[in-house]
PDB file of C-alpha atoms in Angstrom:
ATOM      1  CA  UNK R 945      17.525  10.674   3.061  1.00 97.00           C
ATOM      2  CA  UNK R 946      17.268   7.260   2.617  1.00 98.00           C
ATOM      3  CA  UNK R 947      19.808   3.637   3.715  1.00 98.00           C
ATOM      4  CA  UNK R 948      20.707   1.243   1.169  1.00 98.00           C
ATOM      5  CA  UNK R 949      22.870  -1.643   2.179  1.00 98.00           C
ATOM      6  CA  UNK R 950      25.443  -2.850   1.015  1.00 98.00           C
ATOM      7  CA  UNK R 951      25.613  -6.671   1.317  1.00 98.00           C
ATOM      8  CA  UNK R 952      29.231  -7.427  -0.411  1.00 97.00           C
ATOM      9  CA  UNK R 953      30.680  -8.839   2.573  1.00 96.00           C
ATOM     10  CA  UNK R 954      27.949 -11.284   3.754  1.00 98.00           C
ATOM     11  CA  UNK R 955      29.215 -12.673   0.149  1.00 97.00           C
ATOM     12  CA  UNK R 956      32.704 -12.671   1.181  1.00 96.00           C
ATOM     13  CA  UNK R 957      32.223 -14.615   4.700  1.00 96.00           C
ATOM     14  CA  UNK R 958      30.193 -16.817   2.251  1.00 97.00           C
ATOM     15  CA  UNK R 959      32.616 -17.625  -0.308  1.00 96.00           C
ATOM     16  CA  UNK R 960      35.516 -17.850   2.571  1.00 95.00           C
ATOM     17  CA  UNK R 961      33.735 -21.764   3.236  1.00 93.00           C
ATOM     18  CA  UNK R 962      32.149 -21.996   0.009  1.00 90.00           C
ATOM     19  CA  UNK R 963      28.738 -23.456   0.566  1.00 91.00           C
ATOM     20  CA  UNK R 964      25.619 -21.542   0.975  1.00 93.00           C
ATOM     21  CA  UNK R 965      26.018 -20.224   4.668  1.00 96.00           C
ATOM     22  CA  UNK R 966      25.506 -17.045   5.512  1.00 97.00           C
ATOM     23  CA  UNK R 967      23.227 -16.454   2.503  1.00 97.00           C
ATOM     24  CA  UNK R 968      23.370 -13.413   0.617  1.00 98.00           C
ATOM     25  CA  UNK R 969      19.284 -13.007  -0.267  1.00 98.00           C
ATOM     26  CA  UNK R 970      18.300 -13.544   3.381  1.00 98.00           C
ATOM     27  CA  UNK R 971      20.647 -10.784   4.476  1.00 98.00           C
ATOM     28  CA  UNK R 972      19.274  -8.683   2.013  1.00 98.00           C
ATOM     29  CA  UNK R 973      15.847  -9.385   3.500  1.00 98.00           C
ATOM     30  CA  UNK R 974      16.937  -8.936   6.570  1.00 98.00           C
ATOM     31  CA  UNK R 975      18.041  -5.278   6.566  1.00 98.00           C
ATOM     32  CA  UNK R 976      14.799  -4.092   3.682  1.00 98.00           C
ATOM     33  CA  UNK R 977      12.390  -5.627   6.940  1.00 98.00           C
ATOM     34  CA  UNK R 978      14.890  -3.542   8.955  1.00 98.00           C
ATOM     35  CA  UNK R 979      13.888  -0.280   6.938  1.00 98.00           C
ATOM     36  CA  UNK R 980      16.618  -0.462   4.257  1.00 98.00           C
ATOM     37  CA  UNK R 981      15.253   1.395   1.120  1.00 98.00           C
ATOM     38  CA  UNK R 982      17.455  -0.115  -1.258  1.00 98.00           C
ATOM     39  CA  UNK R 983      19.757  -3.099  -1.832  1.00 98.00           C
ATOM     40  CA  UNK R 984      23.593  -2.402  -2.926  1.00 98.00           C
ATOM     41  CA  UNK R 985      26.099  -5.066  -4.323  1.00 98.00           C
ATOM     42  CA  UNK R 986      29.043  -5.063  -6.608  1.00 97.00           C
ATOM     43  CA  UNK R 987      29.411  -7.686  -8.679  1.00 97.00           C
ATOM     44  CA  UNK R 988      33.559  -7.507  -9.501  1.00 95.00           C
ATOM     45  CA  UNK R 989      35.338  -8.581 -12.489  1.00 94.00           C
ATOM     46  CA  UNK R 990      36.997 -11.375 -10.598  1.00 93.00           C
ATOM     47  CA  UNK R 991      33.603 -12.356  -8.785  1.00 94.00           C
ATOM     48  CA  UNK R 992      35.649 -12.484  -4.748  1.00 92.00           C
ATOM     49  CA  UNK R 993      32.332 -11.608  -3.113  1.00 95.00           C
ATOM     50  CA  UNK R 994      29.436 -11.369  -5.084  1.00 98.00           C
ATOM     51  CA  UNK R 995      28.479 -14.307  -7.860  1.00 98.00           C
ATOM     52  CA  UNK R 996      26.276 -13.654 -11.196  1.00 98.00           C
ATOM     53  CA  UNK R 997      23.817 -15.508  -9.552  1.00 98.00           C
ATOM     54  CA  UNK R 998      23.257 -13.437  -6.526  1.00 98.00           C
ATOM     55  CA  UNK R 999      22.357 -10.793  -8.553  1.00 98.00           C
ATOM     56  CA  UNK R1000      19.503 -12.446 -10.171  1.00 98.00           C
ATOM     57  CA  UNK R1001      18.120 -13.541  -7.032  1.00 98.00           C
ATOM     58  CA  UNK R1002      18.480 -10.431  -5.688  1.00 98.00           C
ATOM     59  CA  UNK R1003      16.707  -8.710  -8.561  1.00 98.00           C
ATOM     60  CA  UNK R1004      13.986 -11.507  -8.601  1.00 98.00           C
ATOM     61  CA  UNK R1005      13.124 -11.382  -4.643  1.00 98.00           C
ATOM     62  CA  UNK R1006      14.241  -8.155  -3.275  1.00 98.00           C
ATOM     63  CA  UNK R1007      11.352  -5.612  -2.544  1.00 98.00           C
ATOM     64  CA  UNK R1008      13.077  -1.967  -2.554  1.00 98.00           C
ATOM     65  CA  UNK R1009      16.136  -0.768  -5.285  1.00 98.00           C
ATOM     66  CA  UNK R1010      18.642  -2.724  -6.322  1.00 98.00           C
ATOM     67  CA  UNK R1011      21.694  -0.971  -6.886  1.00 98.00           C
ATOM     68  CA  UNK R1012      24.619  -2.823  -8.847  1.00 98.00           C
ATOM     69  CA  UNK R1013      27.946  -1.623  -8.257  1.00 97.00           C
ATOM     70  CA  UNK R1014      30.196  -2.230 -11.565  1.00 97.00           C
ATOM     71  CA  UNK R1015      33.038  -1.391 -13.870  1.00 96.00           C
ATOM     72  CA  UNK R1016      32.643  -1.223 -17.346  1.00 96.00           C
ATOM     73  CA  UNK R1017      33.881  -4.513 -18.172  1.00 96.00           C
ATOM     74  CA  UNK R1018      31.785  -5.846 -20.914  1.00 97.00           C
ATOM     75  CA  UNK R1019      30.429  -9.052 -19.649  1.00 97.00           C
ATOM     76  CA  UNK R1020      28.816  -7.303 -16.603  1.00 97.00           C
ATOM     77  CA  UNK R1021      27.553  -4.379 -18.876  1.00 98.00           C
ATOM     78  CA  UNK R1022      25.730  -7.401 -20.303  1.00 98.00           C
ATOM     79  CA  UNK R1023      24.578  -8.897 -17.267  1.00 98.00           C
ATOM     80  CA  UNK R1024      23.306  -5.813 -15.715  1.00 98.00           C
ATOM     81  CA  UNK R1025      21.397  -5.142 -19.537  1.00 98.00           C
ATOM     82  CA  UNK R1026      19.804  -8.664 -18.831  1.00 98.00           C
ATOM     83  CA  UNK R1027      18.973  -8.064 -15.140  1.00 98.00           C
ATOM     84  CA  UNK R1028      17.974  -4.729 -15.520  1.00 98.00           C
ATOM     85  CA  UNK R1029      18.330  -3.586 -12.268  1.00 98.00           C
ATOM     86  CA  UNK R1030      16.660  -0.097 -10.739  1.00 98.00           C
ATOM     87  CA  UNK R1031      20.378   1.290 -11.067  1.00 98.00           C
ATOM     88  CA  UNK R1032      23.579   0.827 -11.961  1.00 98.00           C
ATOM     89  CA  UNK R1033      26.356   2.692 -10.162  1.00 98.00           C
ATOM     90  CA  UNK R1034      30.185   2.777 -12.005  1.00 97.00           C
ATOM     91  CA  UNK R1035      32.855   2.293  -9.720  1.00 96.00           C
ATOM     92  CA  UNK R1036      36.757   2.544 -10.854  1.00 93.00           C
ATOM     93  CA  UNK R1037      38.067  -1.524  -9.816  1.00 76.00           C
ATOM     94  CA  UNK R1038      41.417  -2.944  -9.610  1.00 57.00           C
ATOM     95  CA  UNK R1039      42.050  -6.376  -8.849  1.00 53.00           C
ATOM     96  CA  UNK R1040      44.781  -5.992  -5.856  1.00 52.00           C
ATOM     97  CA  UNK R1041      42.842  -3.446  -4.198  1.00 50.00           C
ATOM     98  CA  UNK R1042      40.862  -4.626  -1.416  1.00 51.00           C
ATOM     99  CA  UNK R1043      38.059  -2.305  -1.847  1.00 53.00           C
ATOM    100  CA  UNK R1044      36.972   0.698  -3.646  1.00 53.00           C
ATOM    101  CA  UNK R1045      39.863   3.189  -3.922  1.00 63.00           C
ATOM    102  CA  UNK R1046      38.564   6.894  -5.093  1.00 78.00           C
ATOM    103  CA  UNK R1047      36.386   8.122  -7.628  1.00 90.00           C
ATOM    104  CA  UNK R1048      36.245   7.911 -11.498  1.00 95.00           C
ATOM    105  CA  UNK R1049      38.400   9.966 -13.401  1.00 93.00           C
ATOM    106  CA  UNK R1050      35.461  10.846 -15.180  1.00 95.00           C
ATOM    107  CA  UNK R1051      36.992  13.378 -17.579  1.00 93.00           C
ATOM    108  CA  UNK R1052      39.919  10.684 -18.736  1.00 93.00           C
ATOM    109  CA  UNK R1053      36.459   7.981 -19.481  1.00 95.00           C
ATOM    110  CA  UNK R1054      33.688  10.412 -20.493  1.00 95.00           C
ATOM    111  CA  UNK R1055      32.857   9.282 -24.096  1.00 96.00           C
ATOM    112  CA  UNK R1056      32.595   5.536 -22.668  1.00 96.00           C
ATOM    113  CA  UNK R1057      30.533   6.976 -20.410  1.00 97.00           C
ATOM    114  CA  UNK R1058      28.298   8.605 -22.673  1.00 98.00           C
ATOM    115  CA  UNK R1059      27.598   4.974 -24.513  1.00 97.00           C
ATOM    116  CA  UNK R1060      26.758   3.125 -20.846  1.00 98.00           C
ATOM    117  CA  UNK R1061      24.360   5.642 -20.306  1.00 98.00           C
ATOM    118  CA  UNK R1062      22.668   5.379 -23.354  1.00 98.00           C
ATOM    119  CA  UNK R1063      22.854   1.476 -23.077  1.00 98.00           C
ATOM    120  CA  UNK R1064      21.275   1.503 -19.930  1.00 98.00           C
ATOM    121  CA  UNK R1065      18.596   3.777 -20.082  1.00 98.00           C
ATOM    122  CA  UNK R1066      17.468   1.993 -23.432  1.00 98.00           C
ATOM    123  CA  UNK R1067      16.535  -0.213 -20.805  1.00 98.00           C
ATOM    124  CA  UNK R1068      14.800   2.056 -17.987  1.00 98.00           C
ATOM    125  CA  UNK R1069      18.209   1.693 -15.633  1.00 98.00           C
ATOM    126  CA  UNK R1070      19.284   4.692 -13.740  1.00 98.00           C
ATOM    127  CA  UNK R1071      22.962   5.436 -13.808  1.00 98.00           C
ATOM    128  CA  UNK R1072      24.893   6.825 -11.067  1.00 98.00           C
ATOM    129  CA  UNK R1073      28.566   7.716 -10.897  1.00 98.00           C
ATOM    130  CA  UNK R1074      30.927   6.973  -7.916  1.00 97.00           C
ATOM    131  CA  UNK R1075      33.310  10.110  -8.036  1.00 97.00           C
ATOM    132  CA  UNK R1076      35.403  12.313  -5.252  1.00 96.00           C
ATOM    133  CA  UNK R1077      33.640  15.379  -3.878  1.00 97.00           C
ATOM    134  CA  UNK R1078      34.652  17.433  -6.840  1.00 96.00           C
ATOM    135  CA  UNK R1079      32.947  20.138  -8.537  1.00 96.00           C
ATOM    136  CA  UNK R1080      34.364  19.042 -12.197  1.00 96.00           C
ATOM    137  CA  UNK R1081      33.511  15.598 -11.745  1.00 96.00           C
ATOM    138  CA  UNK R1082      30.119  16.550 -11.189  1.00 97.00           C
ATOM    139  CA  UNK R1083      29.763  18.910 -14.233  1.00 97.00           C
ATOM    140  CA  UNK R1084      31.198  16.092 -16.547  1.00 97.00           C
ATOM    141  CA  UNK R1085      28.803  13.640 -14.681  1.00 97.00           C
ATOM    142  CA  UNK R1086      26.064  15.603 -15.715  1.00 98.00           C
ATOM    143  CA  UNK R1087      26.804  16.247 -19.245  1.00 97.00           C
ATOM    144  CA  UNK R1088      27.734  12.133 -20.023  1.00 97.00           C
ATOM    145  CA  UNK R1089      24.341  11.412 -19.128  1.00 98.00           C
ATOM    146  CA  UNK R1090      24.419  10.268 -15.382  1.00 98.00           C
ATOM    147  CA  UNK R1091      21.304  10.336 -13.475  1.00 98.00           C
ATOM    148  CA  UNK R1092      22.755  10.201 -10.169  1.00 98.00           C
ATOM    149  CA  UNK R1093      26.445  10.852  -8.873  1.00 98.00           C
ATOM    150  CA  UNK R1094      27.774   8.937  -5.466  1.00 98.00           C
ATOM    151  CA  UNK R1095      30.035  11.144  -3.462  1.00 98.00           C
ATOM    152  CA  UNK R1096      33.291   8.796  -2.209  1.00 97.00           C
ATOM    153  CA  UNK R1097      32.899   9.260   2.039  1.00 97.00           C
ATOM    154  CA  UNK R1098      36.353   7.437   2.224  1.00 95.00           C
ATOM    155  CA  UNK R1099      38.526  10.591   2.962  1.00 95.00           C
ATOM    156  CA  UNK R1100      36.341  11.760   5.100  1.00 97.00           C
ATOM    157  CA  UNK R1101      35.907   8.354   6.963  1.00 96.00           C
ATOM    158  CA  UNK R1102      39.883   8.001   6.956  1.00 95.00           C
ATOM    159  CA  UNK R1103      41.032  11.316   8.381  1.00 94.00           C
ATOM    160  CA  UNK R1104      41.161  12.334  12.224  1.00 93.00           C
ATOM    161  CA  UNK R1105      42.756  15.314  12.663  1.00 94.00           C
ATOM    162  CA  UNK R1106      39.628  17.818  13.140  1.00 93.00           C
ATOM    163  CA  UNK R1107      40.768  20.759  10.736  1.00 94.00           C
ATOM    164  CA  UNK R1108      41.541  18.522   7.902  1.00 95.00           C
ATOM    165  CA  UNK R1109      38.142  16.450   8.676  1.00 95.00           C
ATOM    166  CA  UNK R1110      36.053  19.717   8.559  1.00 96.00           C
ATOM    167  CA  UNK R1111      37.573  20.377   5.390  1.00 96.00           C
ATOM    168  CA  UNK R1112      36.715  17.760   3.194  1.00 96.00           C
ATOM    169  CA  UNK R1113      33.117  17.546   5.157  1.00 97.00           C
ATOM    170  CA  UNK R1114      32.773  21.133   3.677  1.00 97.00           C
ATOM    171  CA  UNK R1115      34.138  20.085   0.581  1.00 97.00           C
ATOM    172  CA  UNK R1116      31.441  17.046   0.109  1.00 98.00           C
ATOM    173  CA  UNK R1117      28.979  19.878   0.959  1.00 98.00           C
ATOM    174  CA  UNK R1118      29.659  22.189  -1.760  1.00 98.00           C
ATOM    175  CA  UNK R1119      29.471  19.163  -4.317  1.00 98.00           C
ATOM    176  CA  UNK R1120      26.144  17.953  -3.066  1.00 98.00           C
ATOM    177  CA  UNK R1121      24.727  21.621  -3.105  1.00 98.00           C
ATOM    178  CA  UNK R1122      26.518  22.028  -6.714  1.00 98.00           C
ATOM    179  CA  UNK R1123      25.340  18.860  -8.176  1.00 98.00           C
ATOM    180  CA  UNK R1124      21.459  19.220  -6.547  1.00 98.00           C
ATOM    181  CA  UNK R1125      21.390  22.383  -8.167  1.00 98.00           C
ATOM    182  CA  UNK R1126      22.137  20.790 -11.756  1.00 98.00           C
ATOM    183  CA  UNK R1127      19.775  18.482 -11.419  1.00 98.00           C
ATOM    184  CA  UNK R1128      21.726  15.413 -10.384  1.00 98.00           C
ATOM    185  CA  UNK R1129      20.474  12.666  -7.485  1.00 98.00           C
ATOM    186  CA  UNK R1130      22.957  12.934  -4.565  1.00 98.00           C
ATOM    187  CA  UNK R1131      24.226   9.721  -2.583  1.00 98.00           C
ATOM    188  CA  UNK R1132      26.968   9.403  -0.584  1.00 98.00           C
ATOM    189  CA  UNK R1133      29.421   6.526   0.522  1.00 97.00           C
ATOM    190  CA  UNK R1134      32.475   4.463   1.973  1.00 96.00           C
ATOM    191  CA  UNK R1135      33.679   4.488   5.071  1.00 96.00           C
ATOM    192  CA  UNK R1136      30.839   5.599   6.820  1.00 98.00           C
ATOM    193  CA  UNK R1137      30.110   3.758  10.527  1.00 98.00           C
ATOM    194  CA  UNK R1138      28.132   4.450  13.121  1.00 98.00           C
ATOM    195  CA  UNK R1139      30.214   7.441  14.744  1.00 97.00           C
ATOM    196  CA  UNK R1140      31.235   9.462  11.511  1.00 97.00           C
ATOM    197  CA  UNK R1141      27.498   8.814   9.672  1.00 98.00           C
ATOM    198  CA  UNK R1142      25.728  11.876  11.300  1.00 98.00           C
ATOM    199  CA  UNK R1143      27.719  15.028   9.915  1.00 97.00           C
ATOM    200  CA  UNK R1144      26.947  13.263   6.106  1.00 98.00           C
ATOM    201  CA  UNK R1145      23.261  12.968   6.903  1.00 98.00           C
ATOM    202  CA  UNK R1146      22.920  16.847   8.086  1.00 97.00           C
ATOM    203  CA  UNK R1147      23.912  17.348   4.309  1.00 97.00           C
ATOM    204  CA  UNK R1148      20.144  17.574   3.584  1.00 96.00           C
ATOM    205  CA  UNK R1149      20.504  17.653  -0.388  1.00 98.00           C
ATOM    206  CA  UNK R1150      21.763  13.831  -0.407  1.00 98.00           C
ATOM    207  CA  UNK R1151      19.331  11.832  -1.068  1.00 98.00           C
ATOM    208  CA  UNK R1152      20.993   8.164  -0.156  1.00 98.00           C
ATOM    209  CA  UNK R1153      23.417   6.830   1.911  1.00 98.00           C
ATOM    210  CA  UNK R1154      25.198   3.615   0.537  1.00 98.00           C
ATOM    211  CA  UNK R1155      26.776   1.779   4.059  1.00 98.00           C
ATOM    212  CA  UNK R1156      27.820  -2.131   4.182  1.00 97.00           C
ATOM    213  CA  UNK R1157      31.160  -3.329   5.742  1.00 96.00           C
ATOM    214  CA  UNK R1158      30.054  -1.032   8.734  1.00 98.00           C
ATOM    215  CA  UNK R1159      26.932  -2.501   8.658  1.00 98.00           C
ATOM    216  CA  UNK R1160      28.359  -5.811   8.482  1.00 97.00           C
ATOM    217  CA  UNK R1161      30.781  -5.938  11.223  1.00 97.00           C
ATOM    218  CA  UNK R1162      28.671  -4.472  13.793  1.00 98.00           C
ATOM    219  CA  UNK R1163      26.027  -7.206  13.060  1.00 98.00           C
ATOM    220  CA  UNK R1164      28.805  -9.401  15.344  1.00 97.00           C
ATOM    221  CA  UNK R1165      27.596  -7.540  17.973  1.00 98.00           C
ATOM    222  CA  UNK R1166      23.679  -6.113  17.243  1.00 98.00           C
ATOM    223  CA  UNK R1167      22.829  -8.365  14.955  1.00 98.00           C
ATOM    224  CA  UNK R1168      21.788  -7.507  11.253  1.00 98.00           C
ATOM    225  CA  UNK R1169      18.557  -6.141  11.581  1.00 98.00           C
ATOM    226  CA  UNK R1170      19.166  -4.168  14.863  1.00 98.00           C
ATOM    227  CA  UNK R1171      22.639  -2.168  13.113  1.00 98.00           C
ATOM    228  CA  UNK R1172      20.297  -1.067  10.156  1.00 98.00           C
ATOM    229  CA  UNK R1173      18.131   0.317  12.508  1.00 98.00           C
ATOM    230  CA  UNK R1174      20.698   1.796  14.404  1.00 98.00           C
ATOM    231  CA  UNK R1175      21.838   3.088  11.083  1.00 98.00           C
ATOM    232  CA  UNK R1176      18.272   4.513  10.250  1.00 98.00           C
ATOM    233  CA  UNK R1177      17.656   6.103  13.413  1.00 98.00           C
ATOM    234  CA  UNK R1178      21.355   8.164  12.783  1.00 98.00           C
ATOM    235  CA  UNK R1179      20.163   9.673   9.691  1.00 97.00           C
ATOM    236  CA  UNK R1180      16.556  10.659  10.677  1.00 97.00           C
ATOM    237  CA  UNK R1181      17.603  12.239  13.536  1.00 96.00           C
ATOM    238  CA  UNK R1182      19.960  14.767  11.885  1.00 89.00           C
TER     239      UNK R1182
END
């Protein structure tokens, strides 16, 4: 199981100023020379965190994956077709939310879906699918062409009563195990921090954790390349 990081809101503290300070590339090769595997940002339809040109810099100077986090809105299909990143991953977006709310509906979208994925790996770019824990969405995930699905964590990360916590852990389990077993790439996501991280990475069959506002915040206090590690030495040790 590998980290990627997710460096959306080093974009937003950014673009709170304007200017160039704190800069999104050097963050980016902050946390890869922390052990990061892979590079995550979501360039949104109305651009509040991350700009176009981030993610050619980041595609240009970044040493491990980059991972672009999109919607199907047709100007970033064609930016991500020109960047060519190592993967794309398709996120539902809605402009008043203030982050990532849920899965796709992937059954309501699938024949759209079927065309991105042919788009895309025309040009050698994996596609992954950001969906809820959810044995269906898998299935349809796998037959539209997806090479990867990204389990939404948020649930999970939002509920505190024990019971109801243990229940959607299992139920995360039983889609990784389901969607291994098709073939699909497992990562998981949102949410996760530095006290609820563990019981995802003891779910063996994910391959990739995707973690940033976490990672972000506690940077206040350990610093950027220190909270990766911290991050790291979670997941290897379960």
């Amino acid at each position: 199981m590998i980290l990627n990081v997710n460096i959306d809101h080093v974009a937003t503290l950014r673009n709170a100023r304007g200017g160039n300070e704190p800069d999104v590339l050097e963050a980016a090769l902050i946390a890869e020379k922390a052990g990061a595997k892979g590079i995550v940002c979501h360039l949104r339809e109305d651009r509040r965190h991350i700009k176009d040109v981030d993610v050619y810099q980041l595609k240009k100077n970044i040493s491990t994956r980059l991972d672009l986090e999109m919607a199907m809105y047709d100007d970033i299909i064609a930016i991500a077709l020109d960047v060519v990143p190592d993967l794309v991953t398709i996120v539902p977006e809605g402009r008043q939310e203030l982050t990532t709310e849920g899965g796709l509906d992937v059954f309501a979208i699938q024949h759209d879906l079927i065309a991105l994925c042919d788009k895309m790996h025309s040009k050698g770019i994996e596609v992954s699918l950001f969906i809820e824990p959810d044995k269906t969405q898998v299935e349809i995930a796998k037959s539209v062409g997806a090479d990867m699905v990204e389990l939404h964590t948020g649930t999970y990360a939002n509920l505190t009563e024990a019971n109801r916590k243990n229940g959607e852990l299992i139920r995360i389990n039983e889609a990784t195990l389901y969607a291994d077993s098709i073939g699909l790439k497992v990562a998981a996501g949102h949410g996760l921090n530095l006290d609820n991280t563990a019981d995802i990475a003891k779910i063996k069959q994910i391959h990739e954790l995707s973690i940033g506002h976490s990672i972000i915040s506690n940077s206040i206090k350990y610093g950027l390349e220190e909270t990766v590690k911290k991050f790291i030495r979670i997941i290897e040790s379960n």
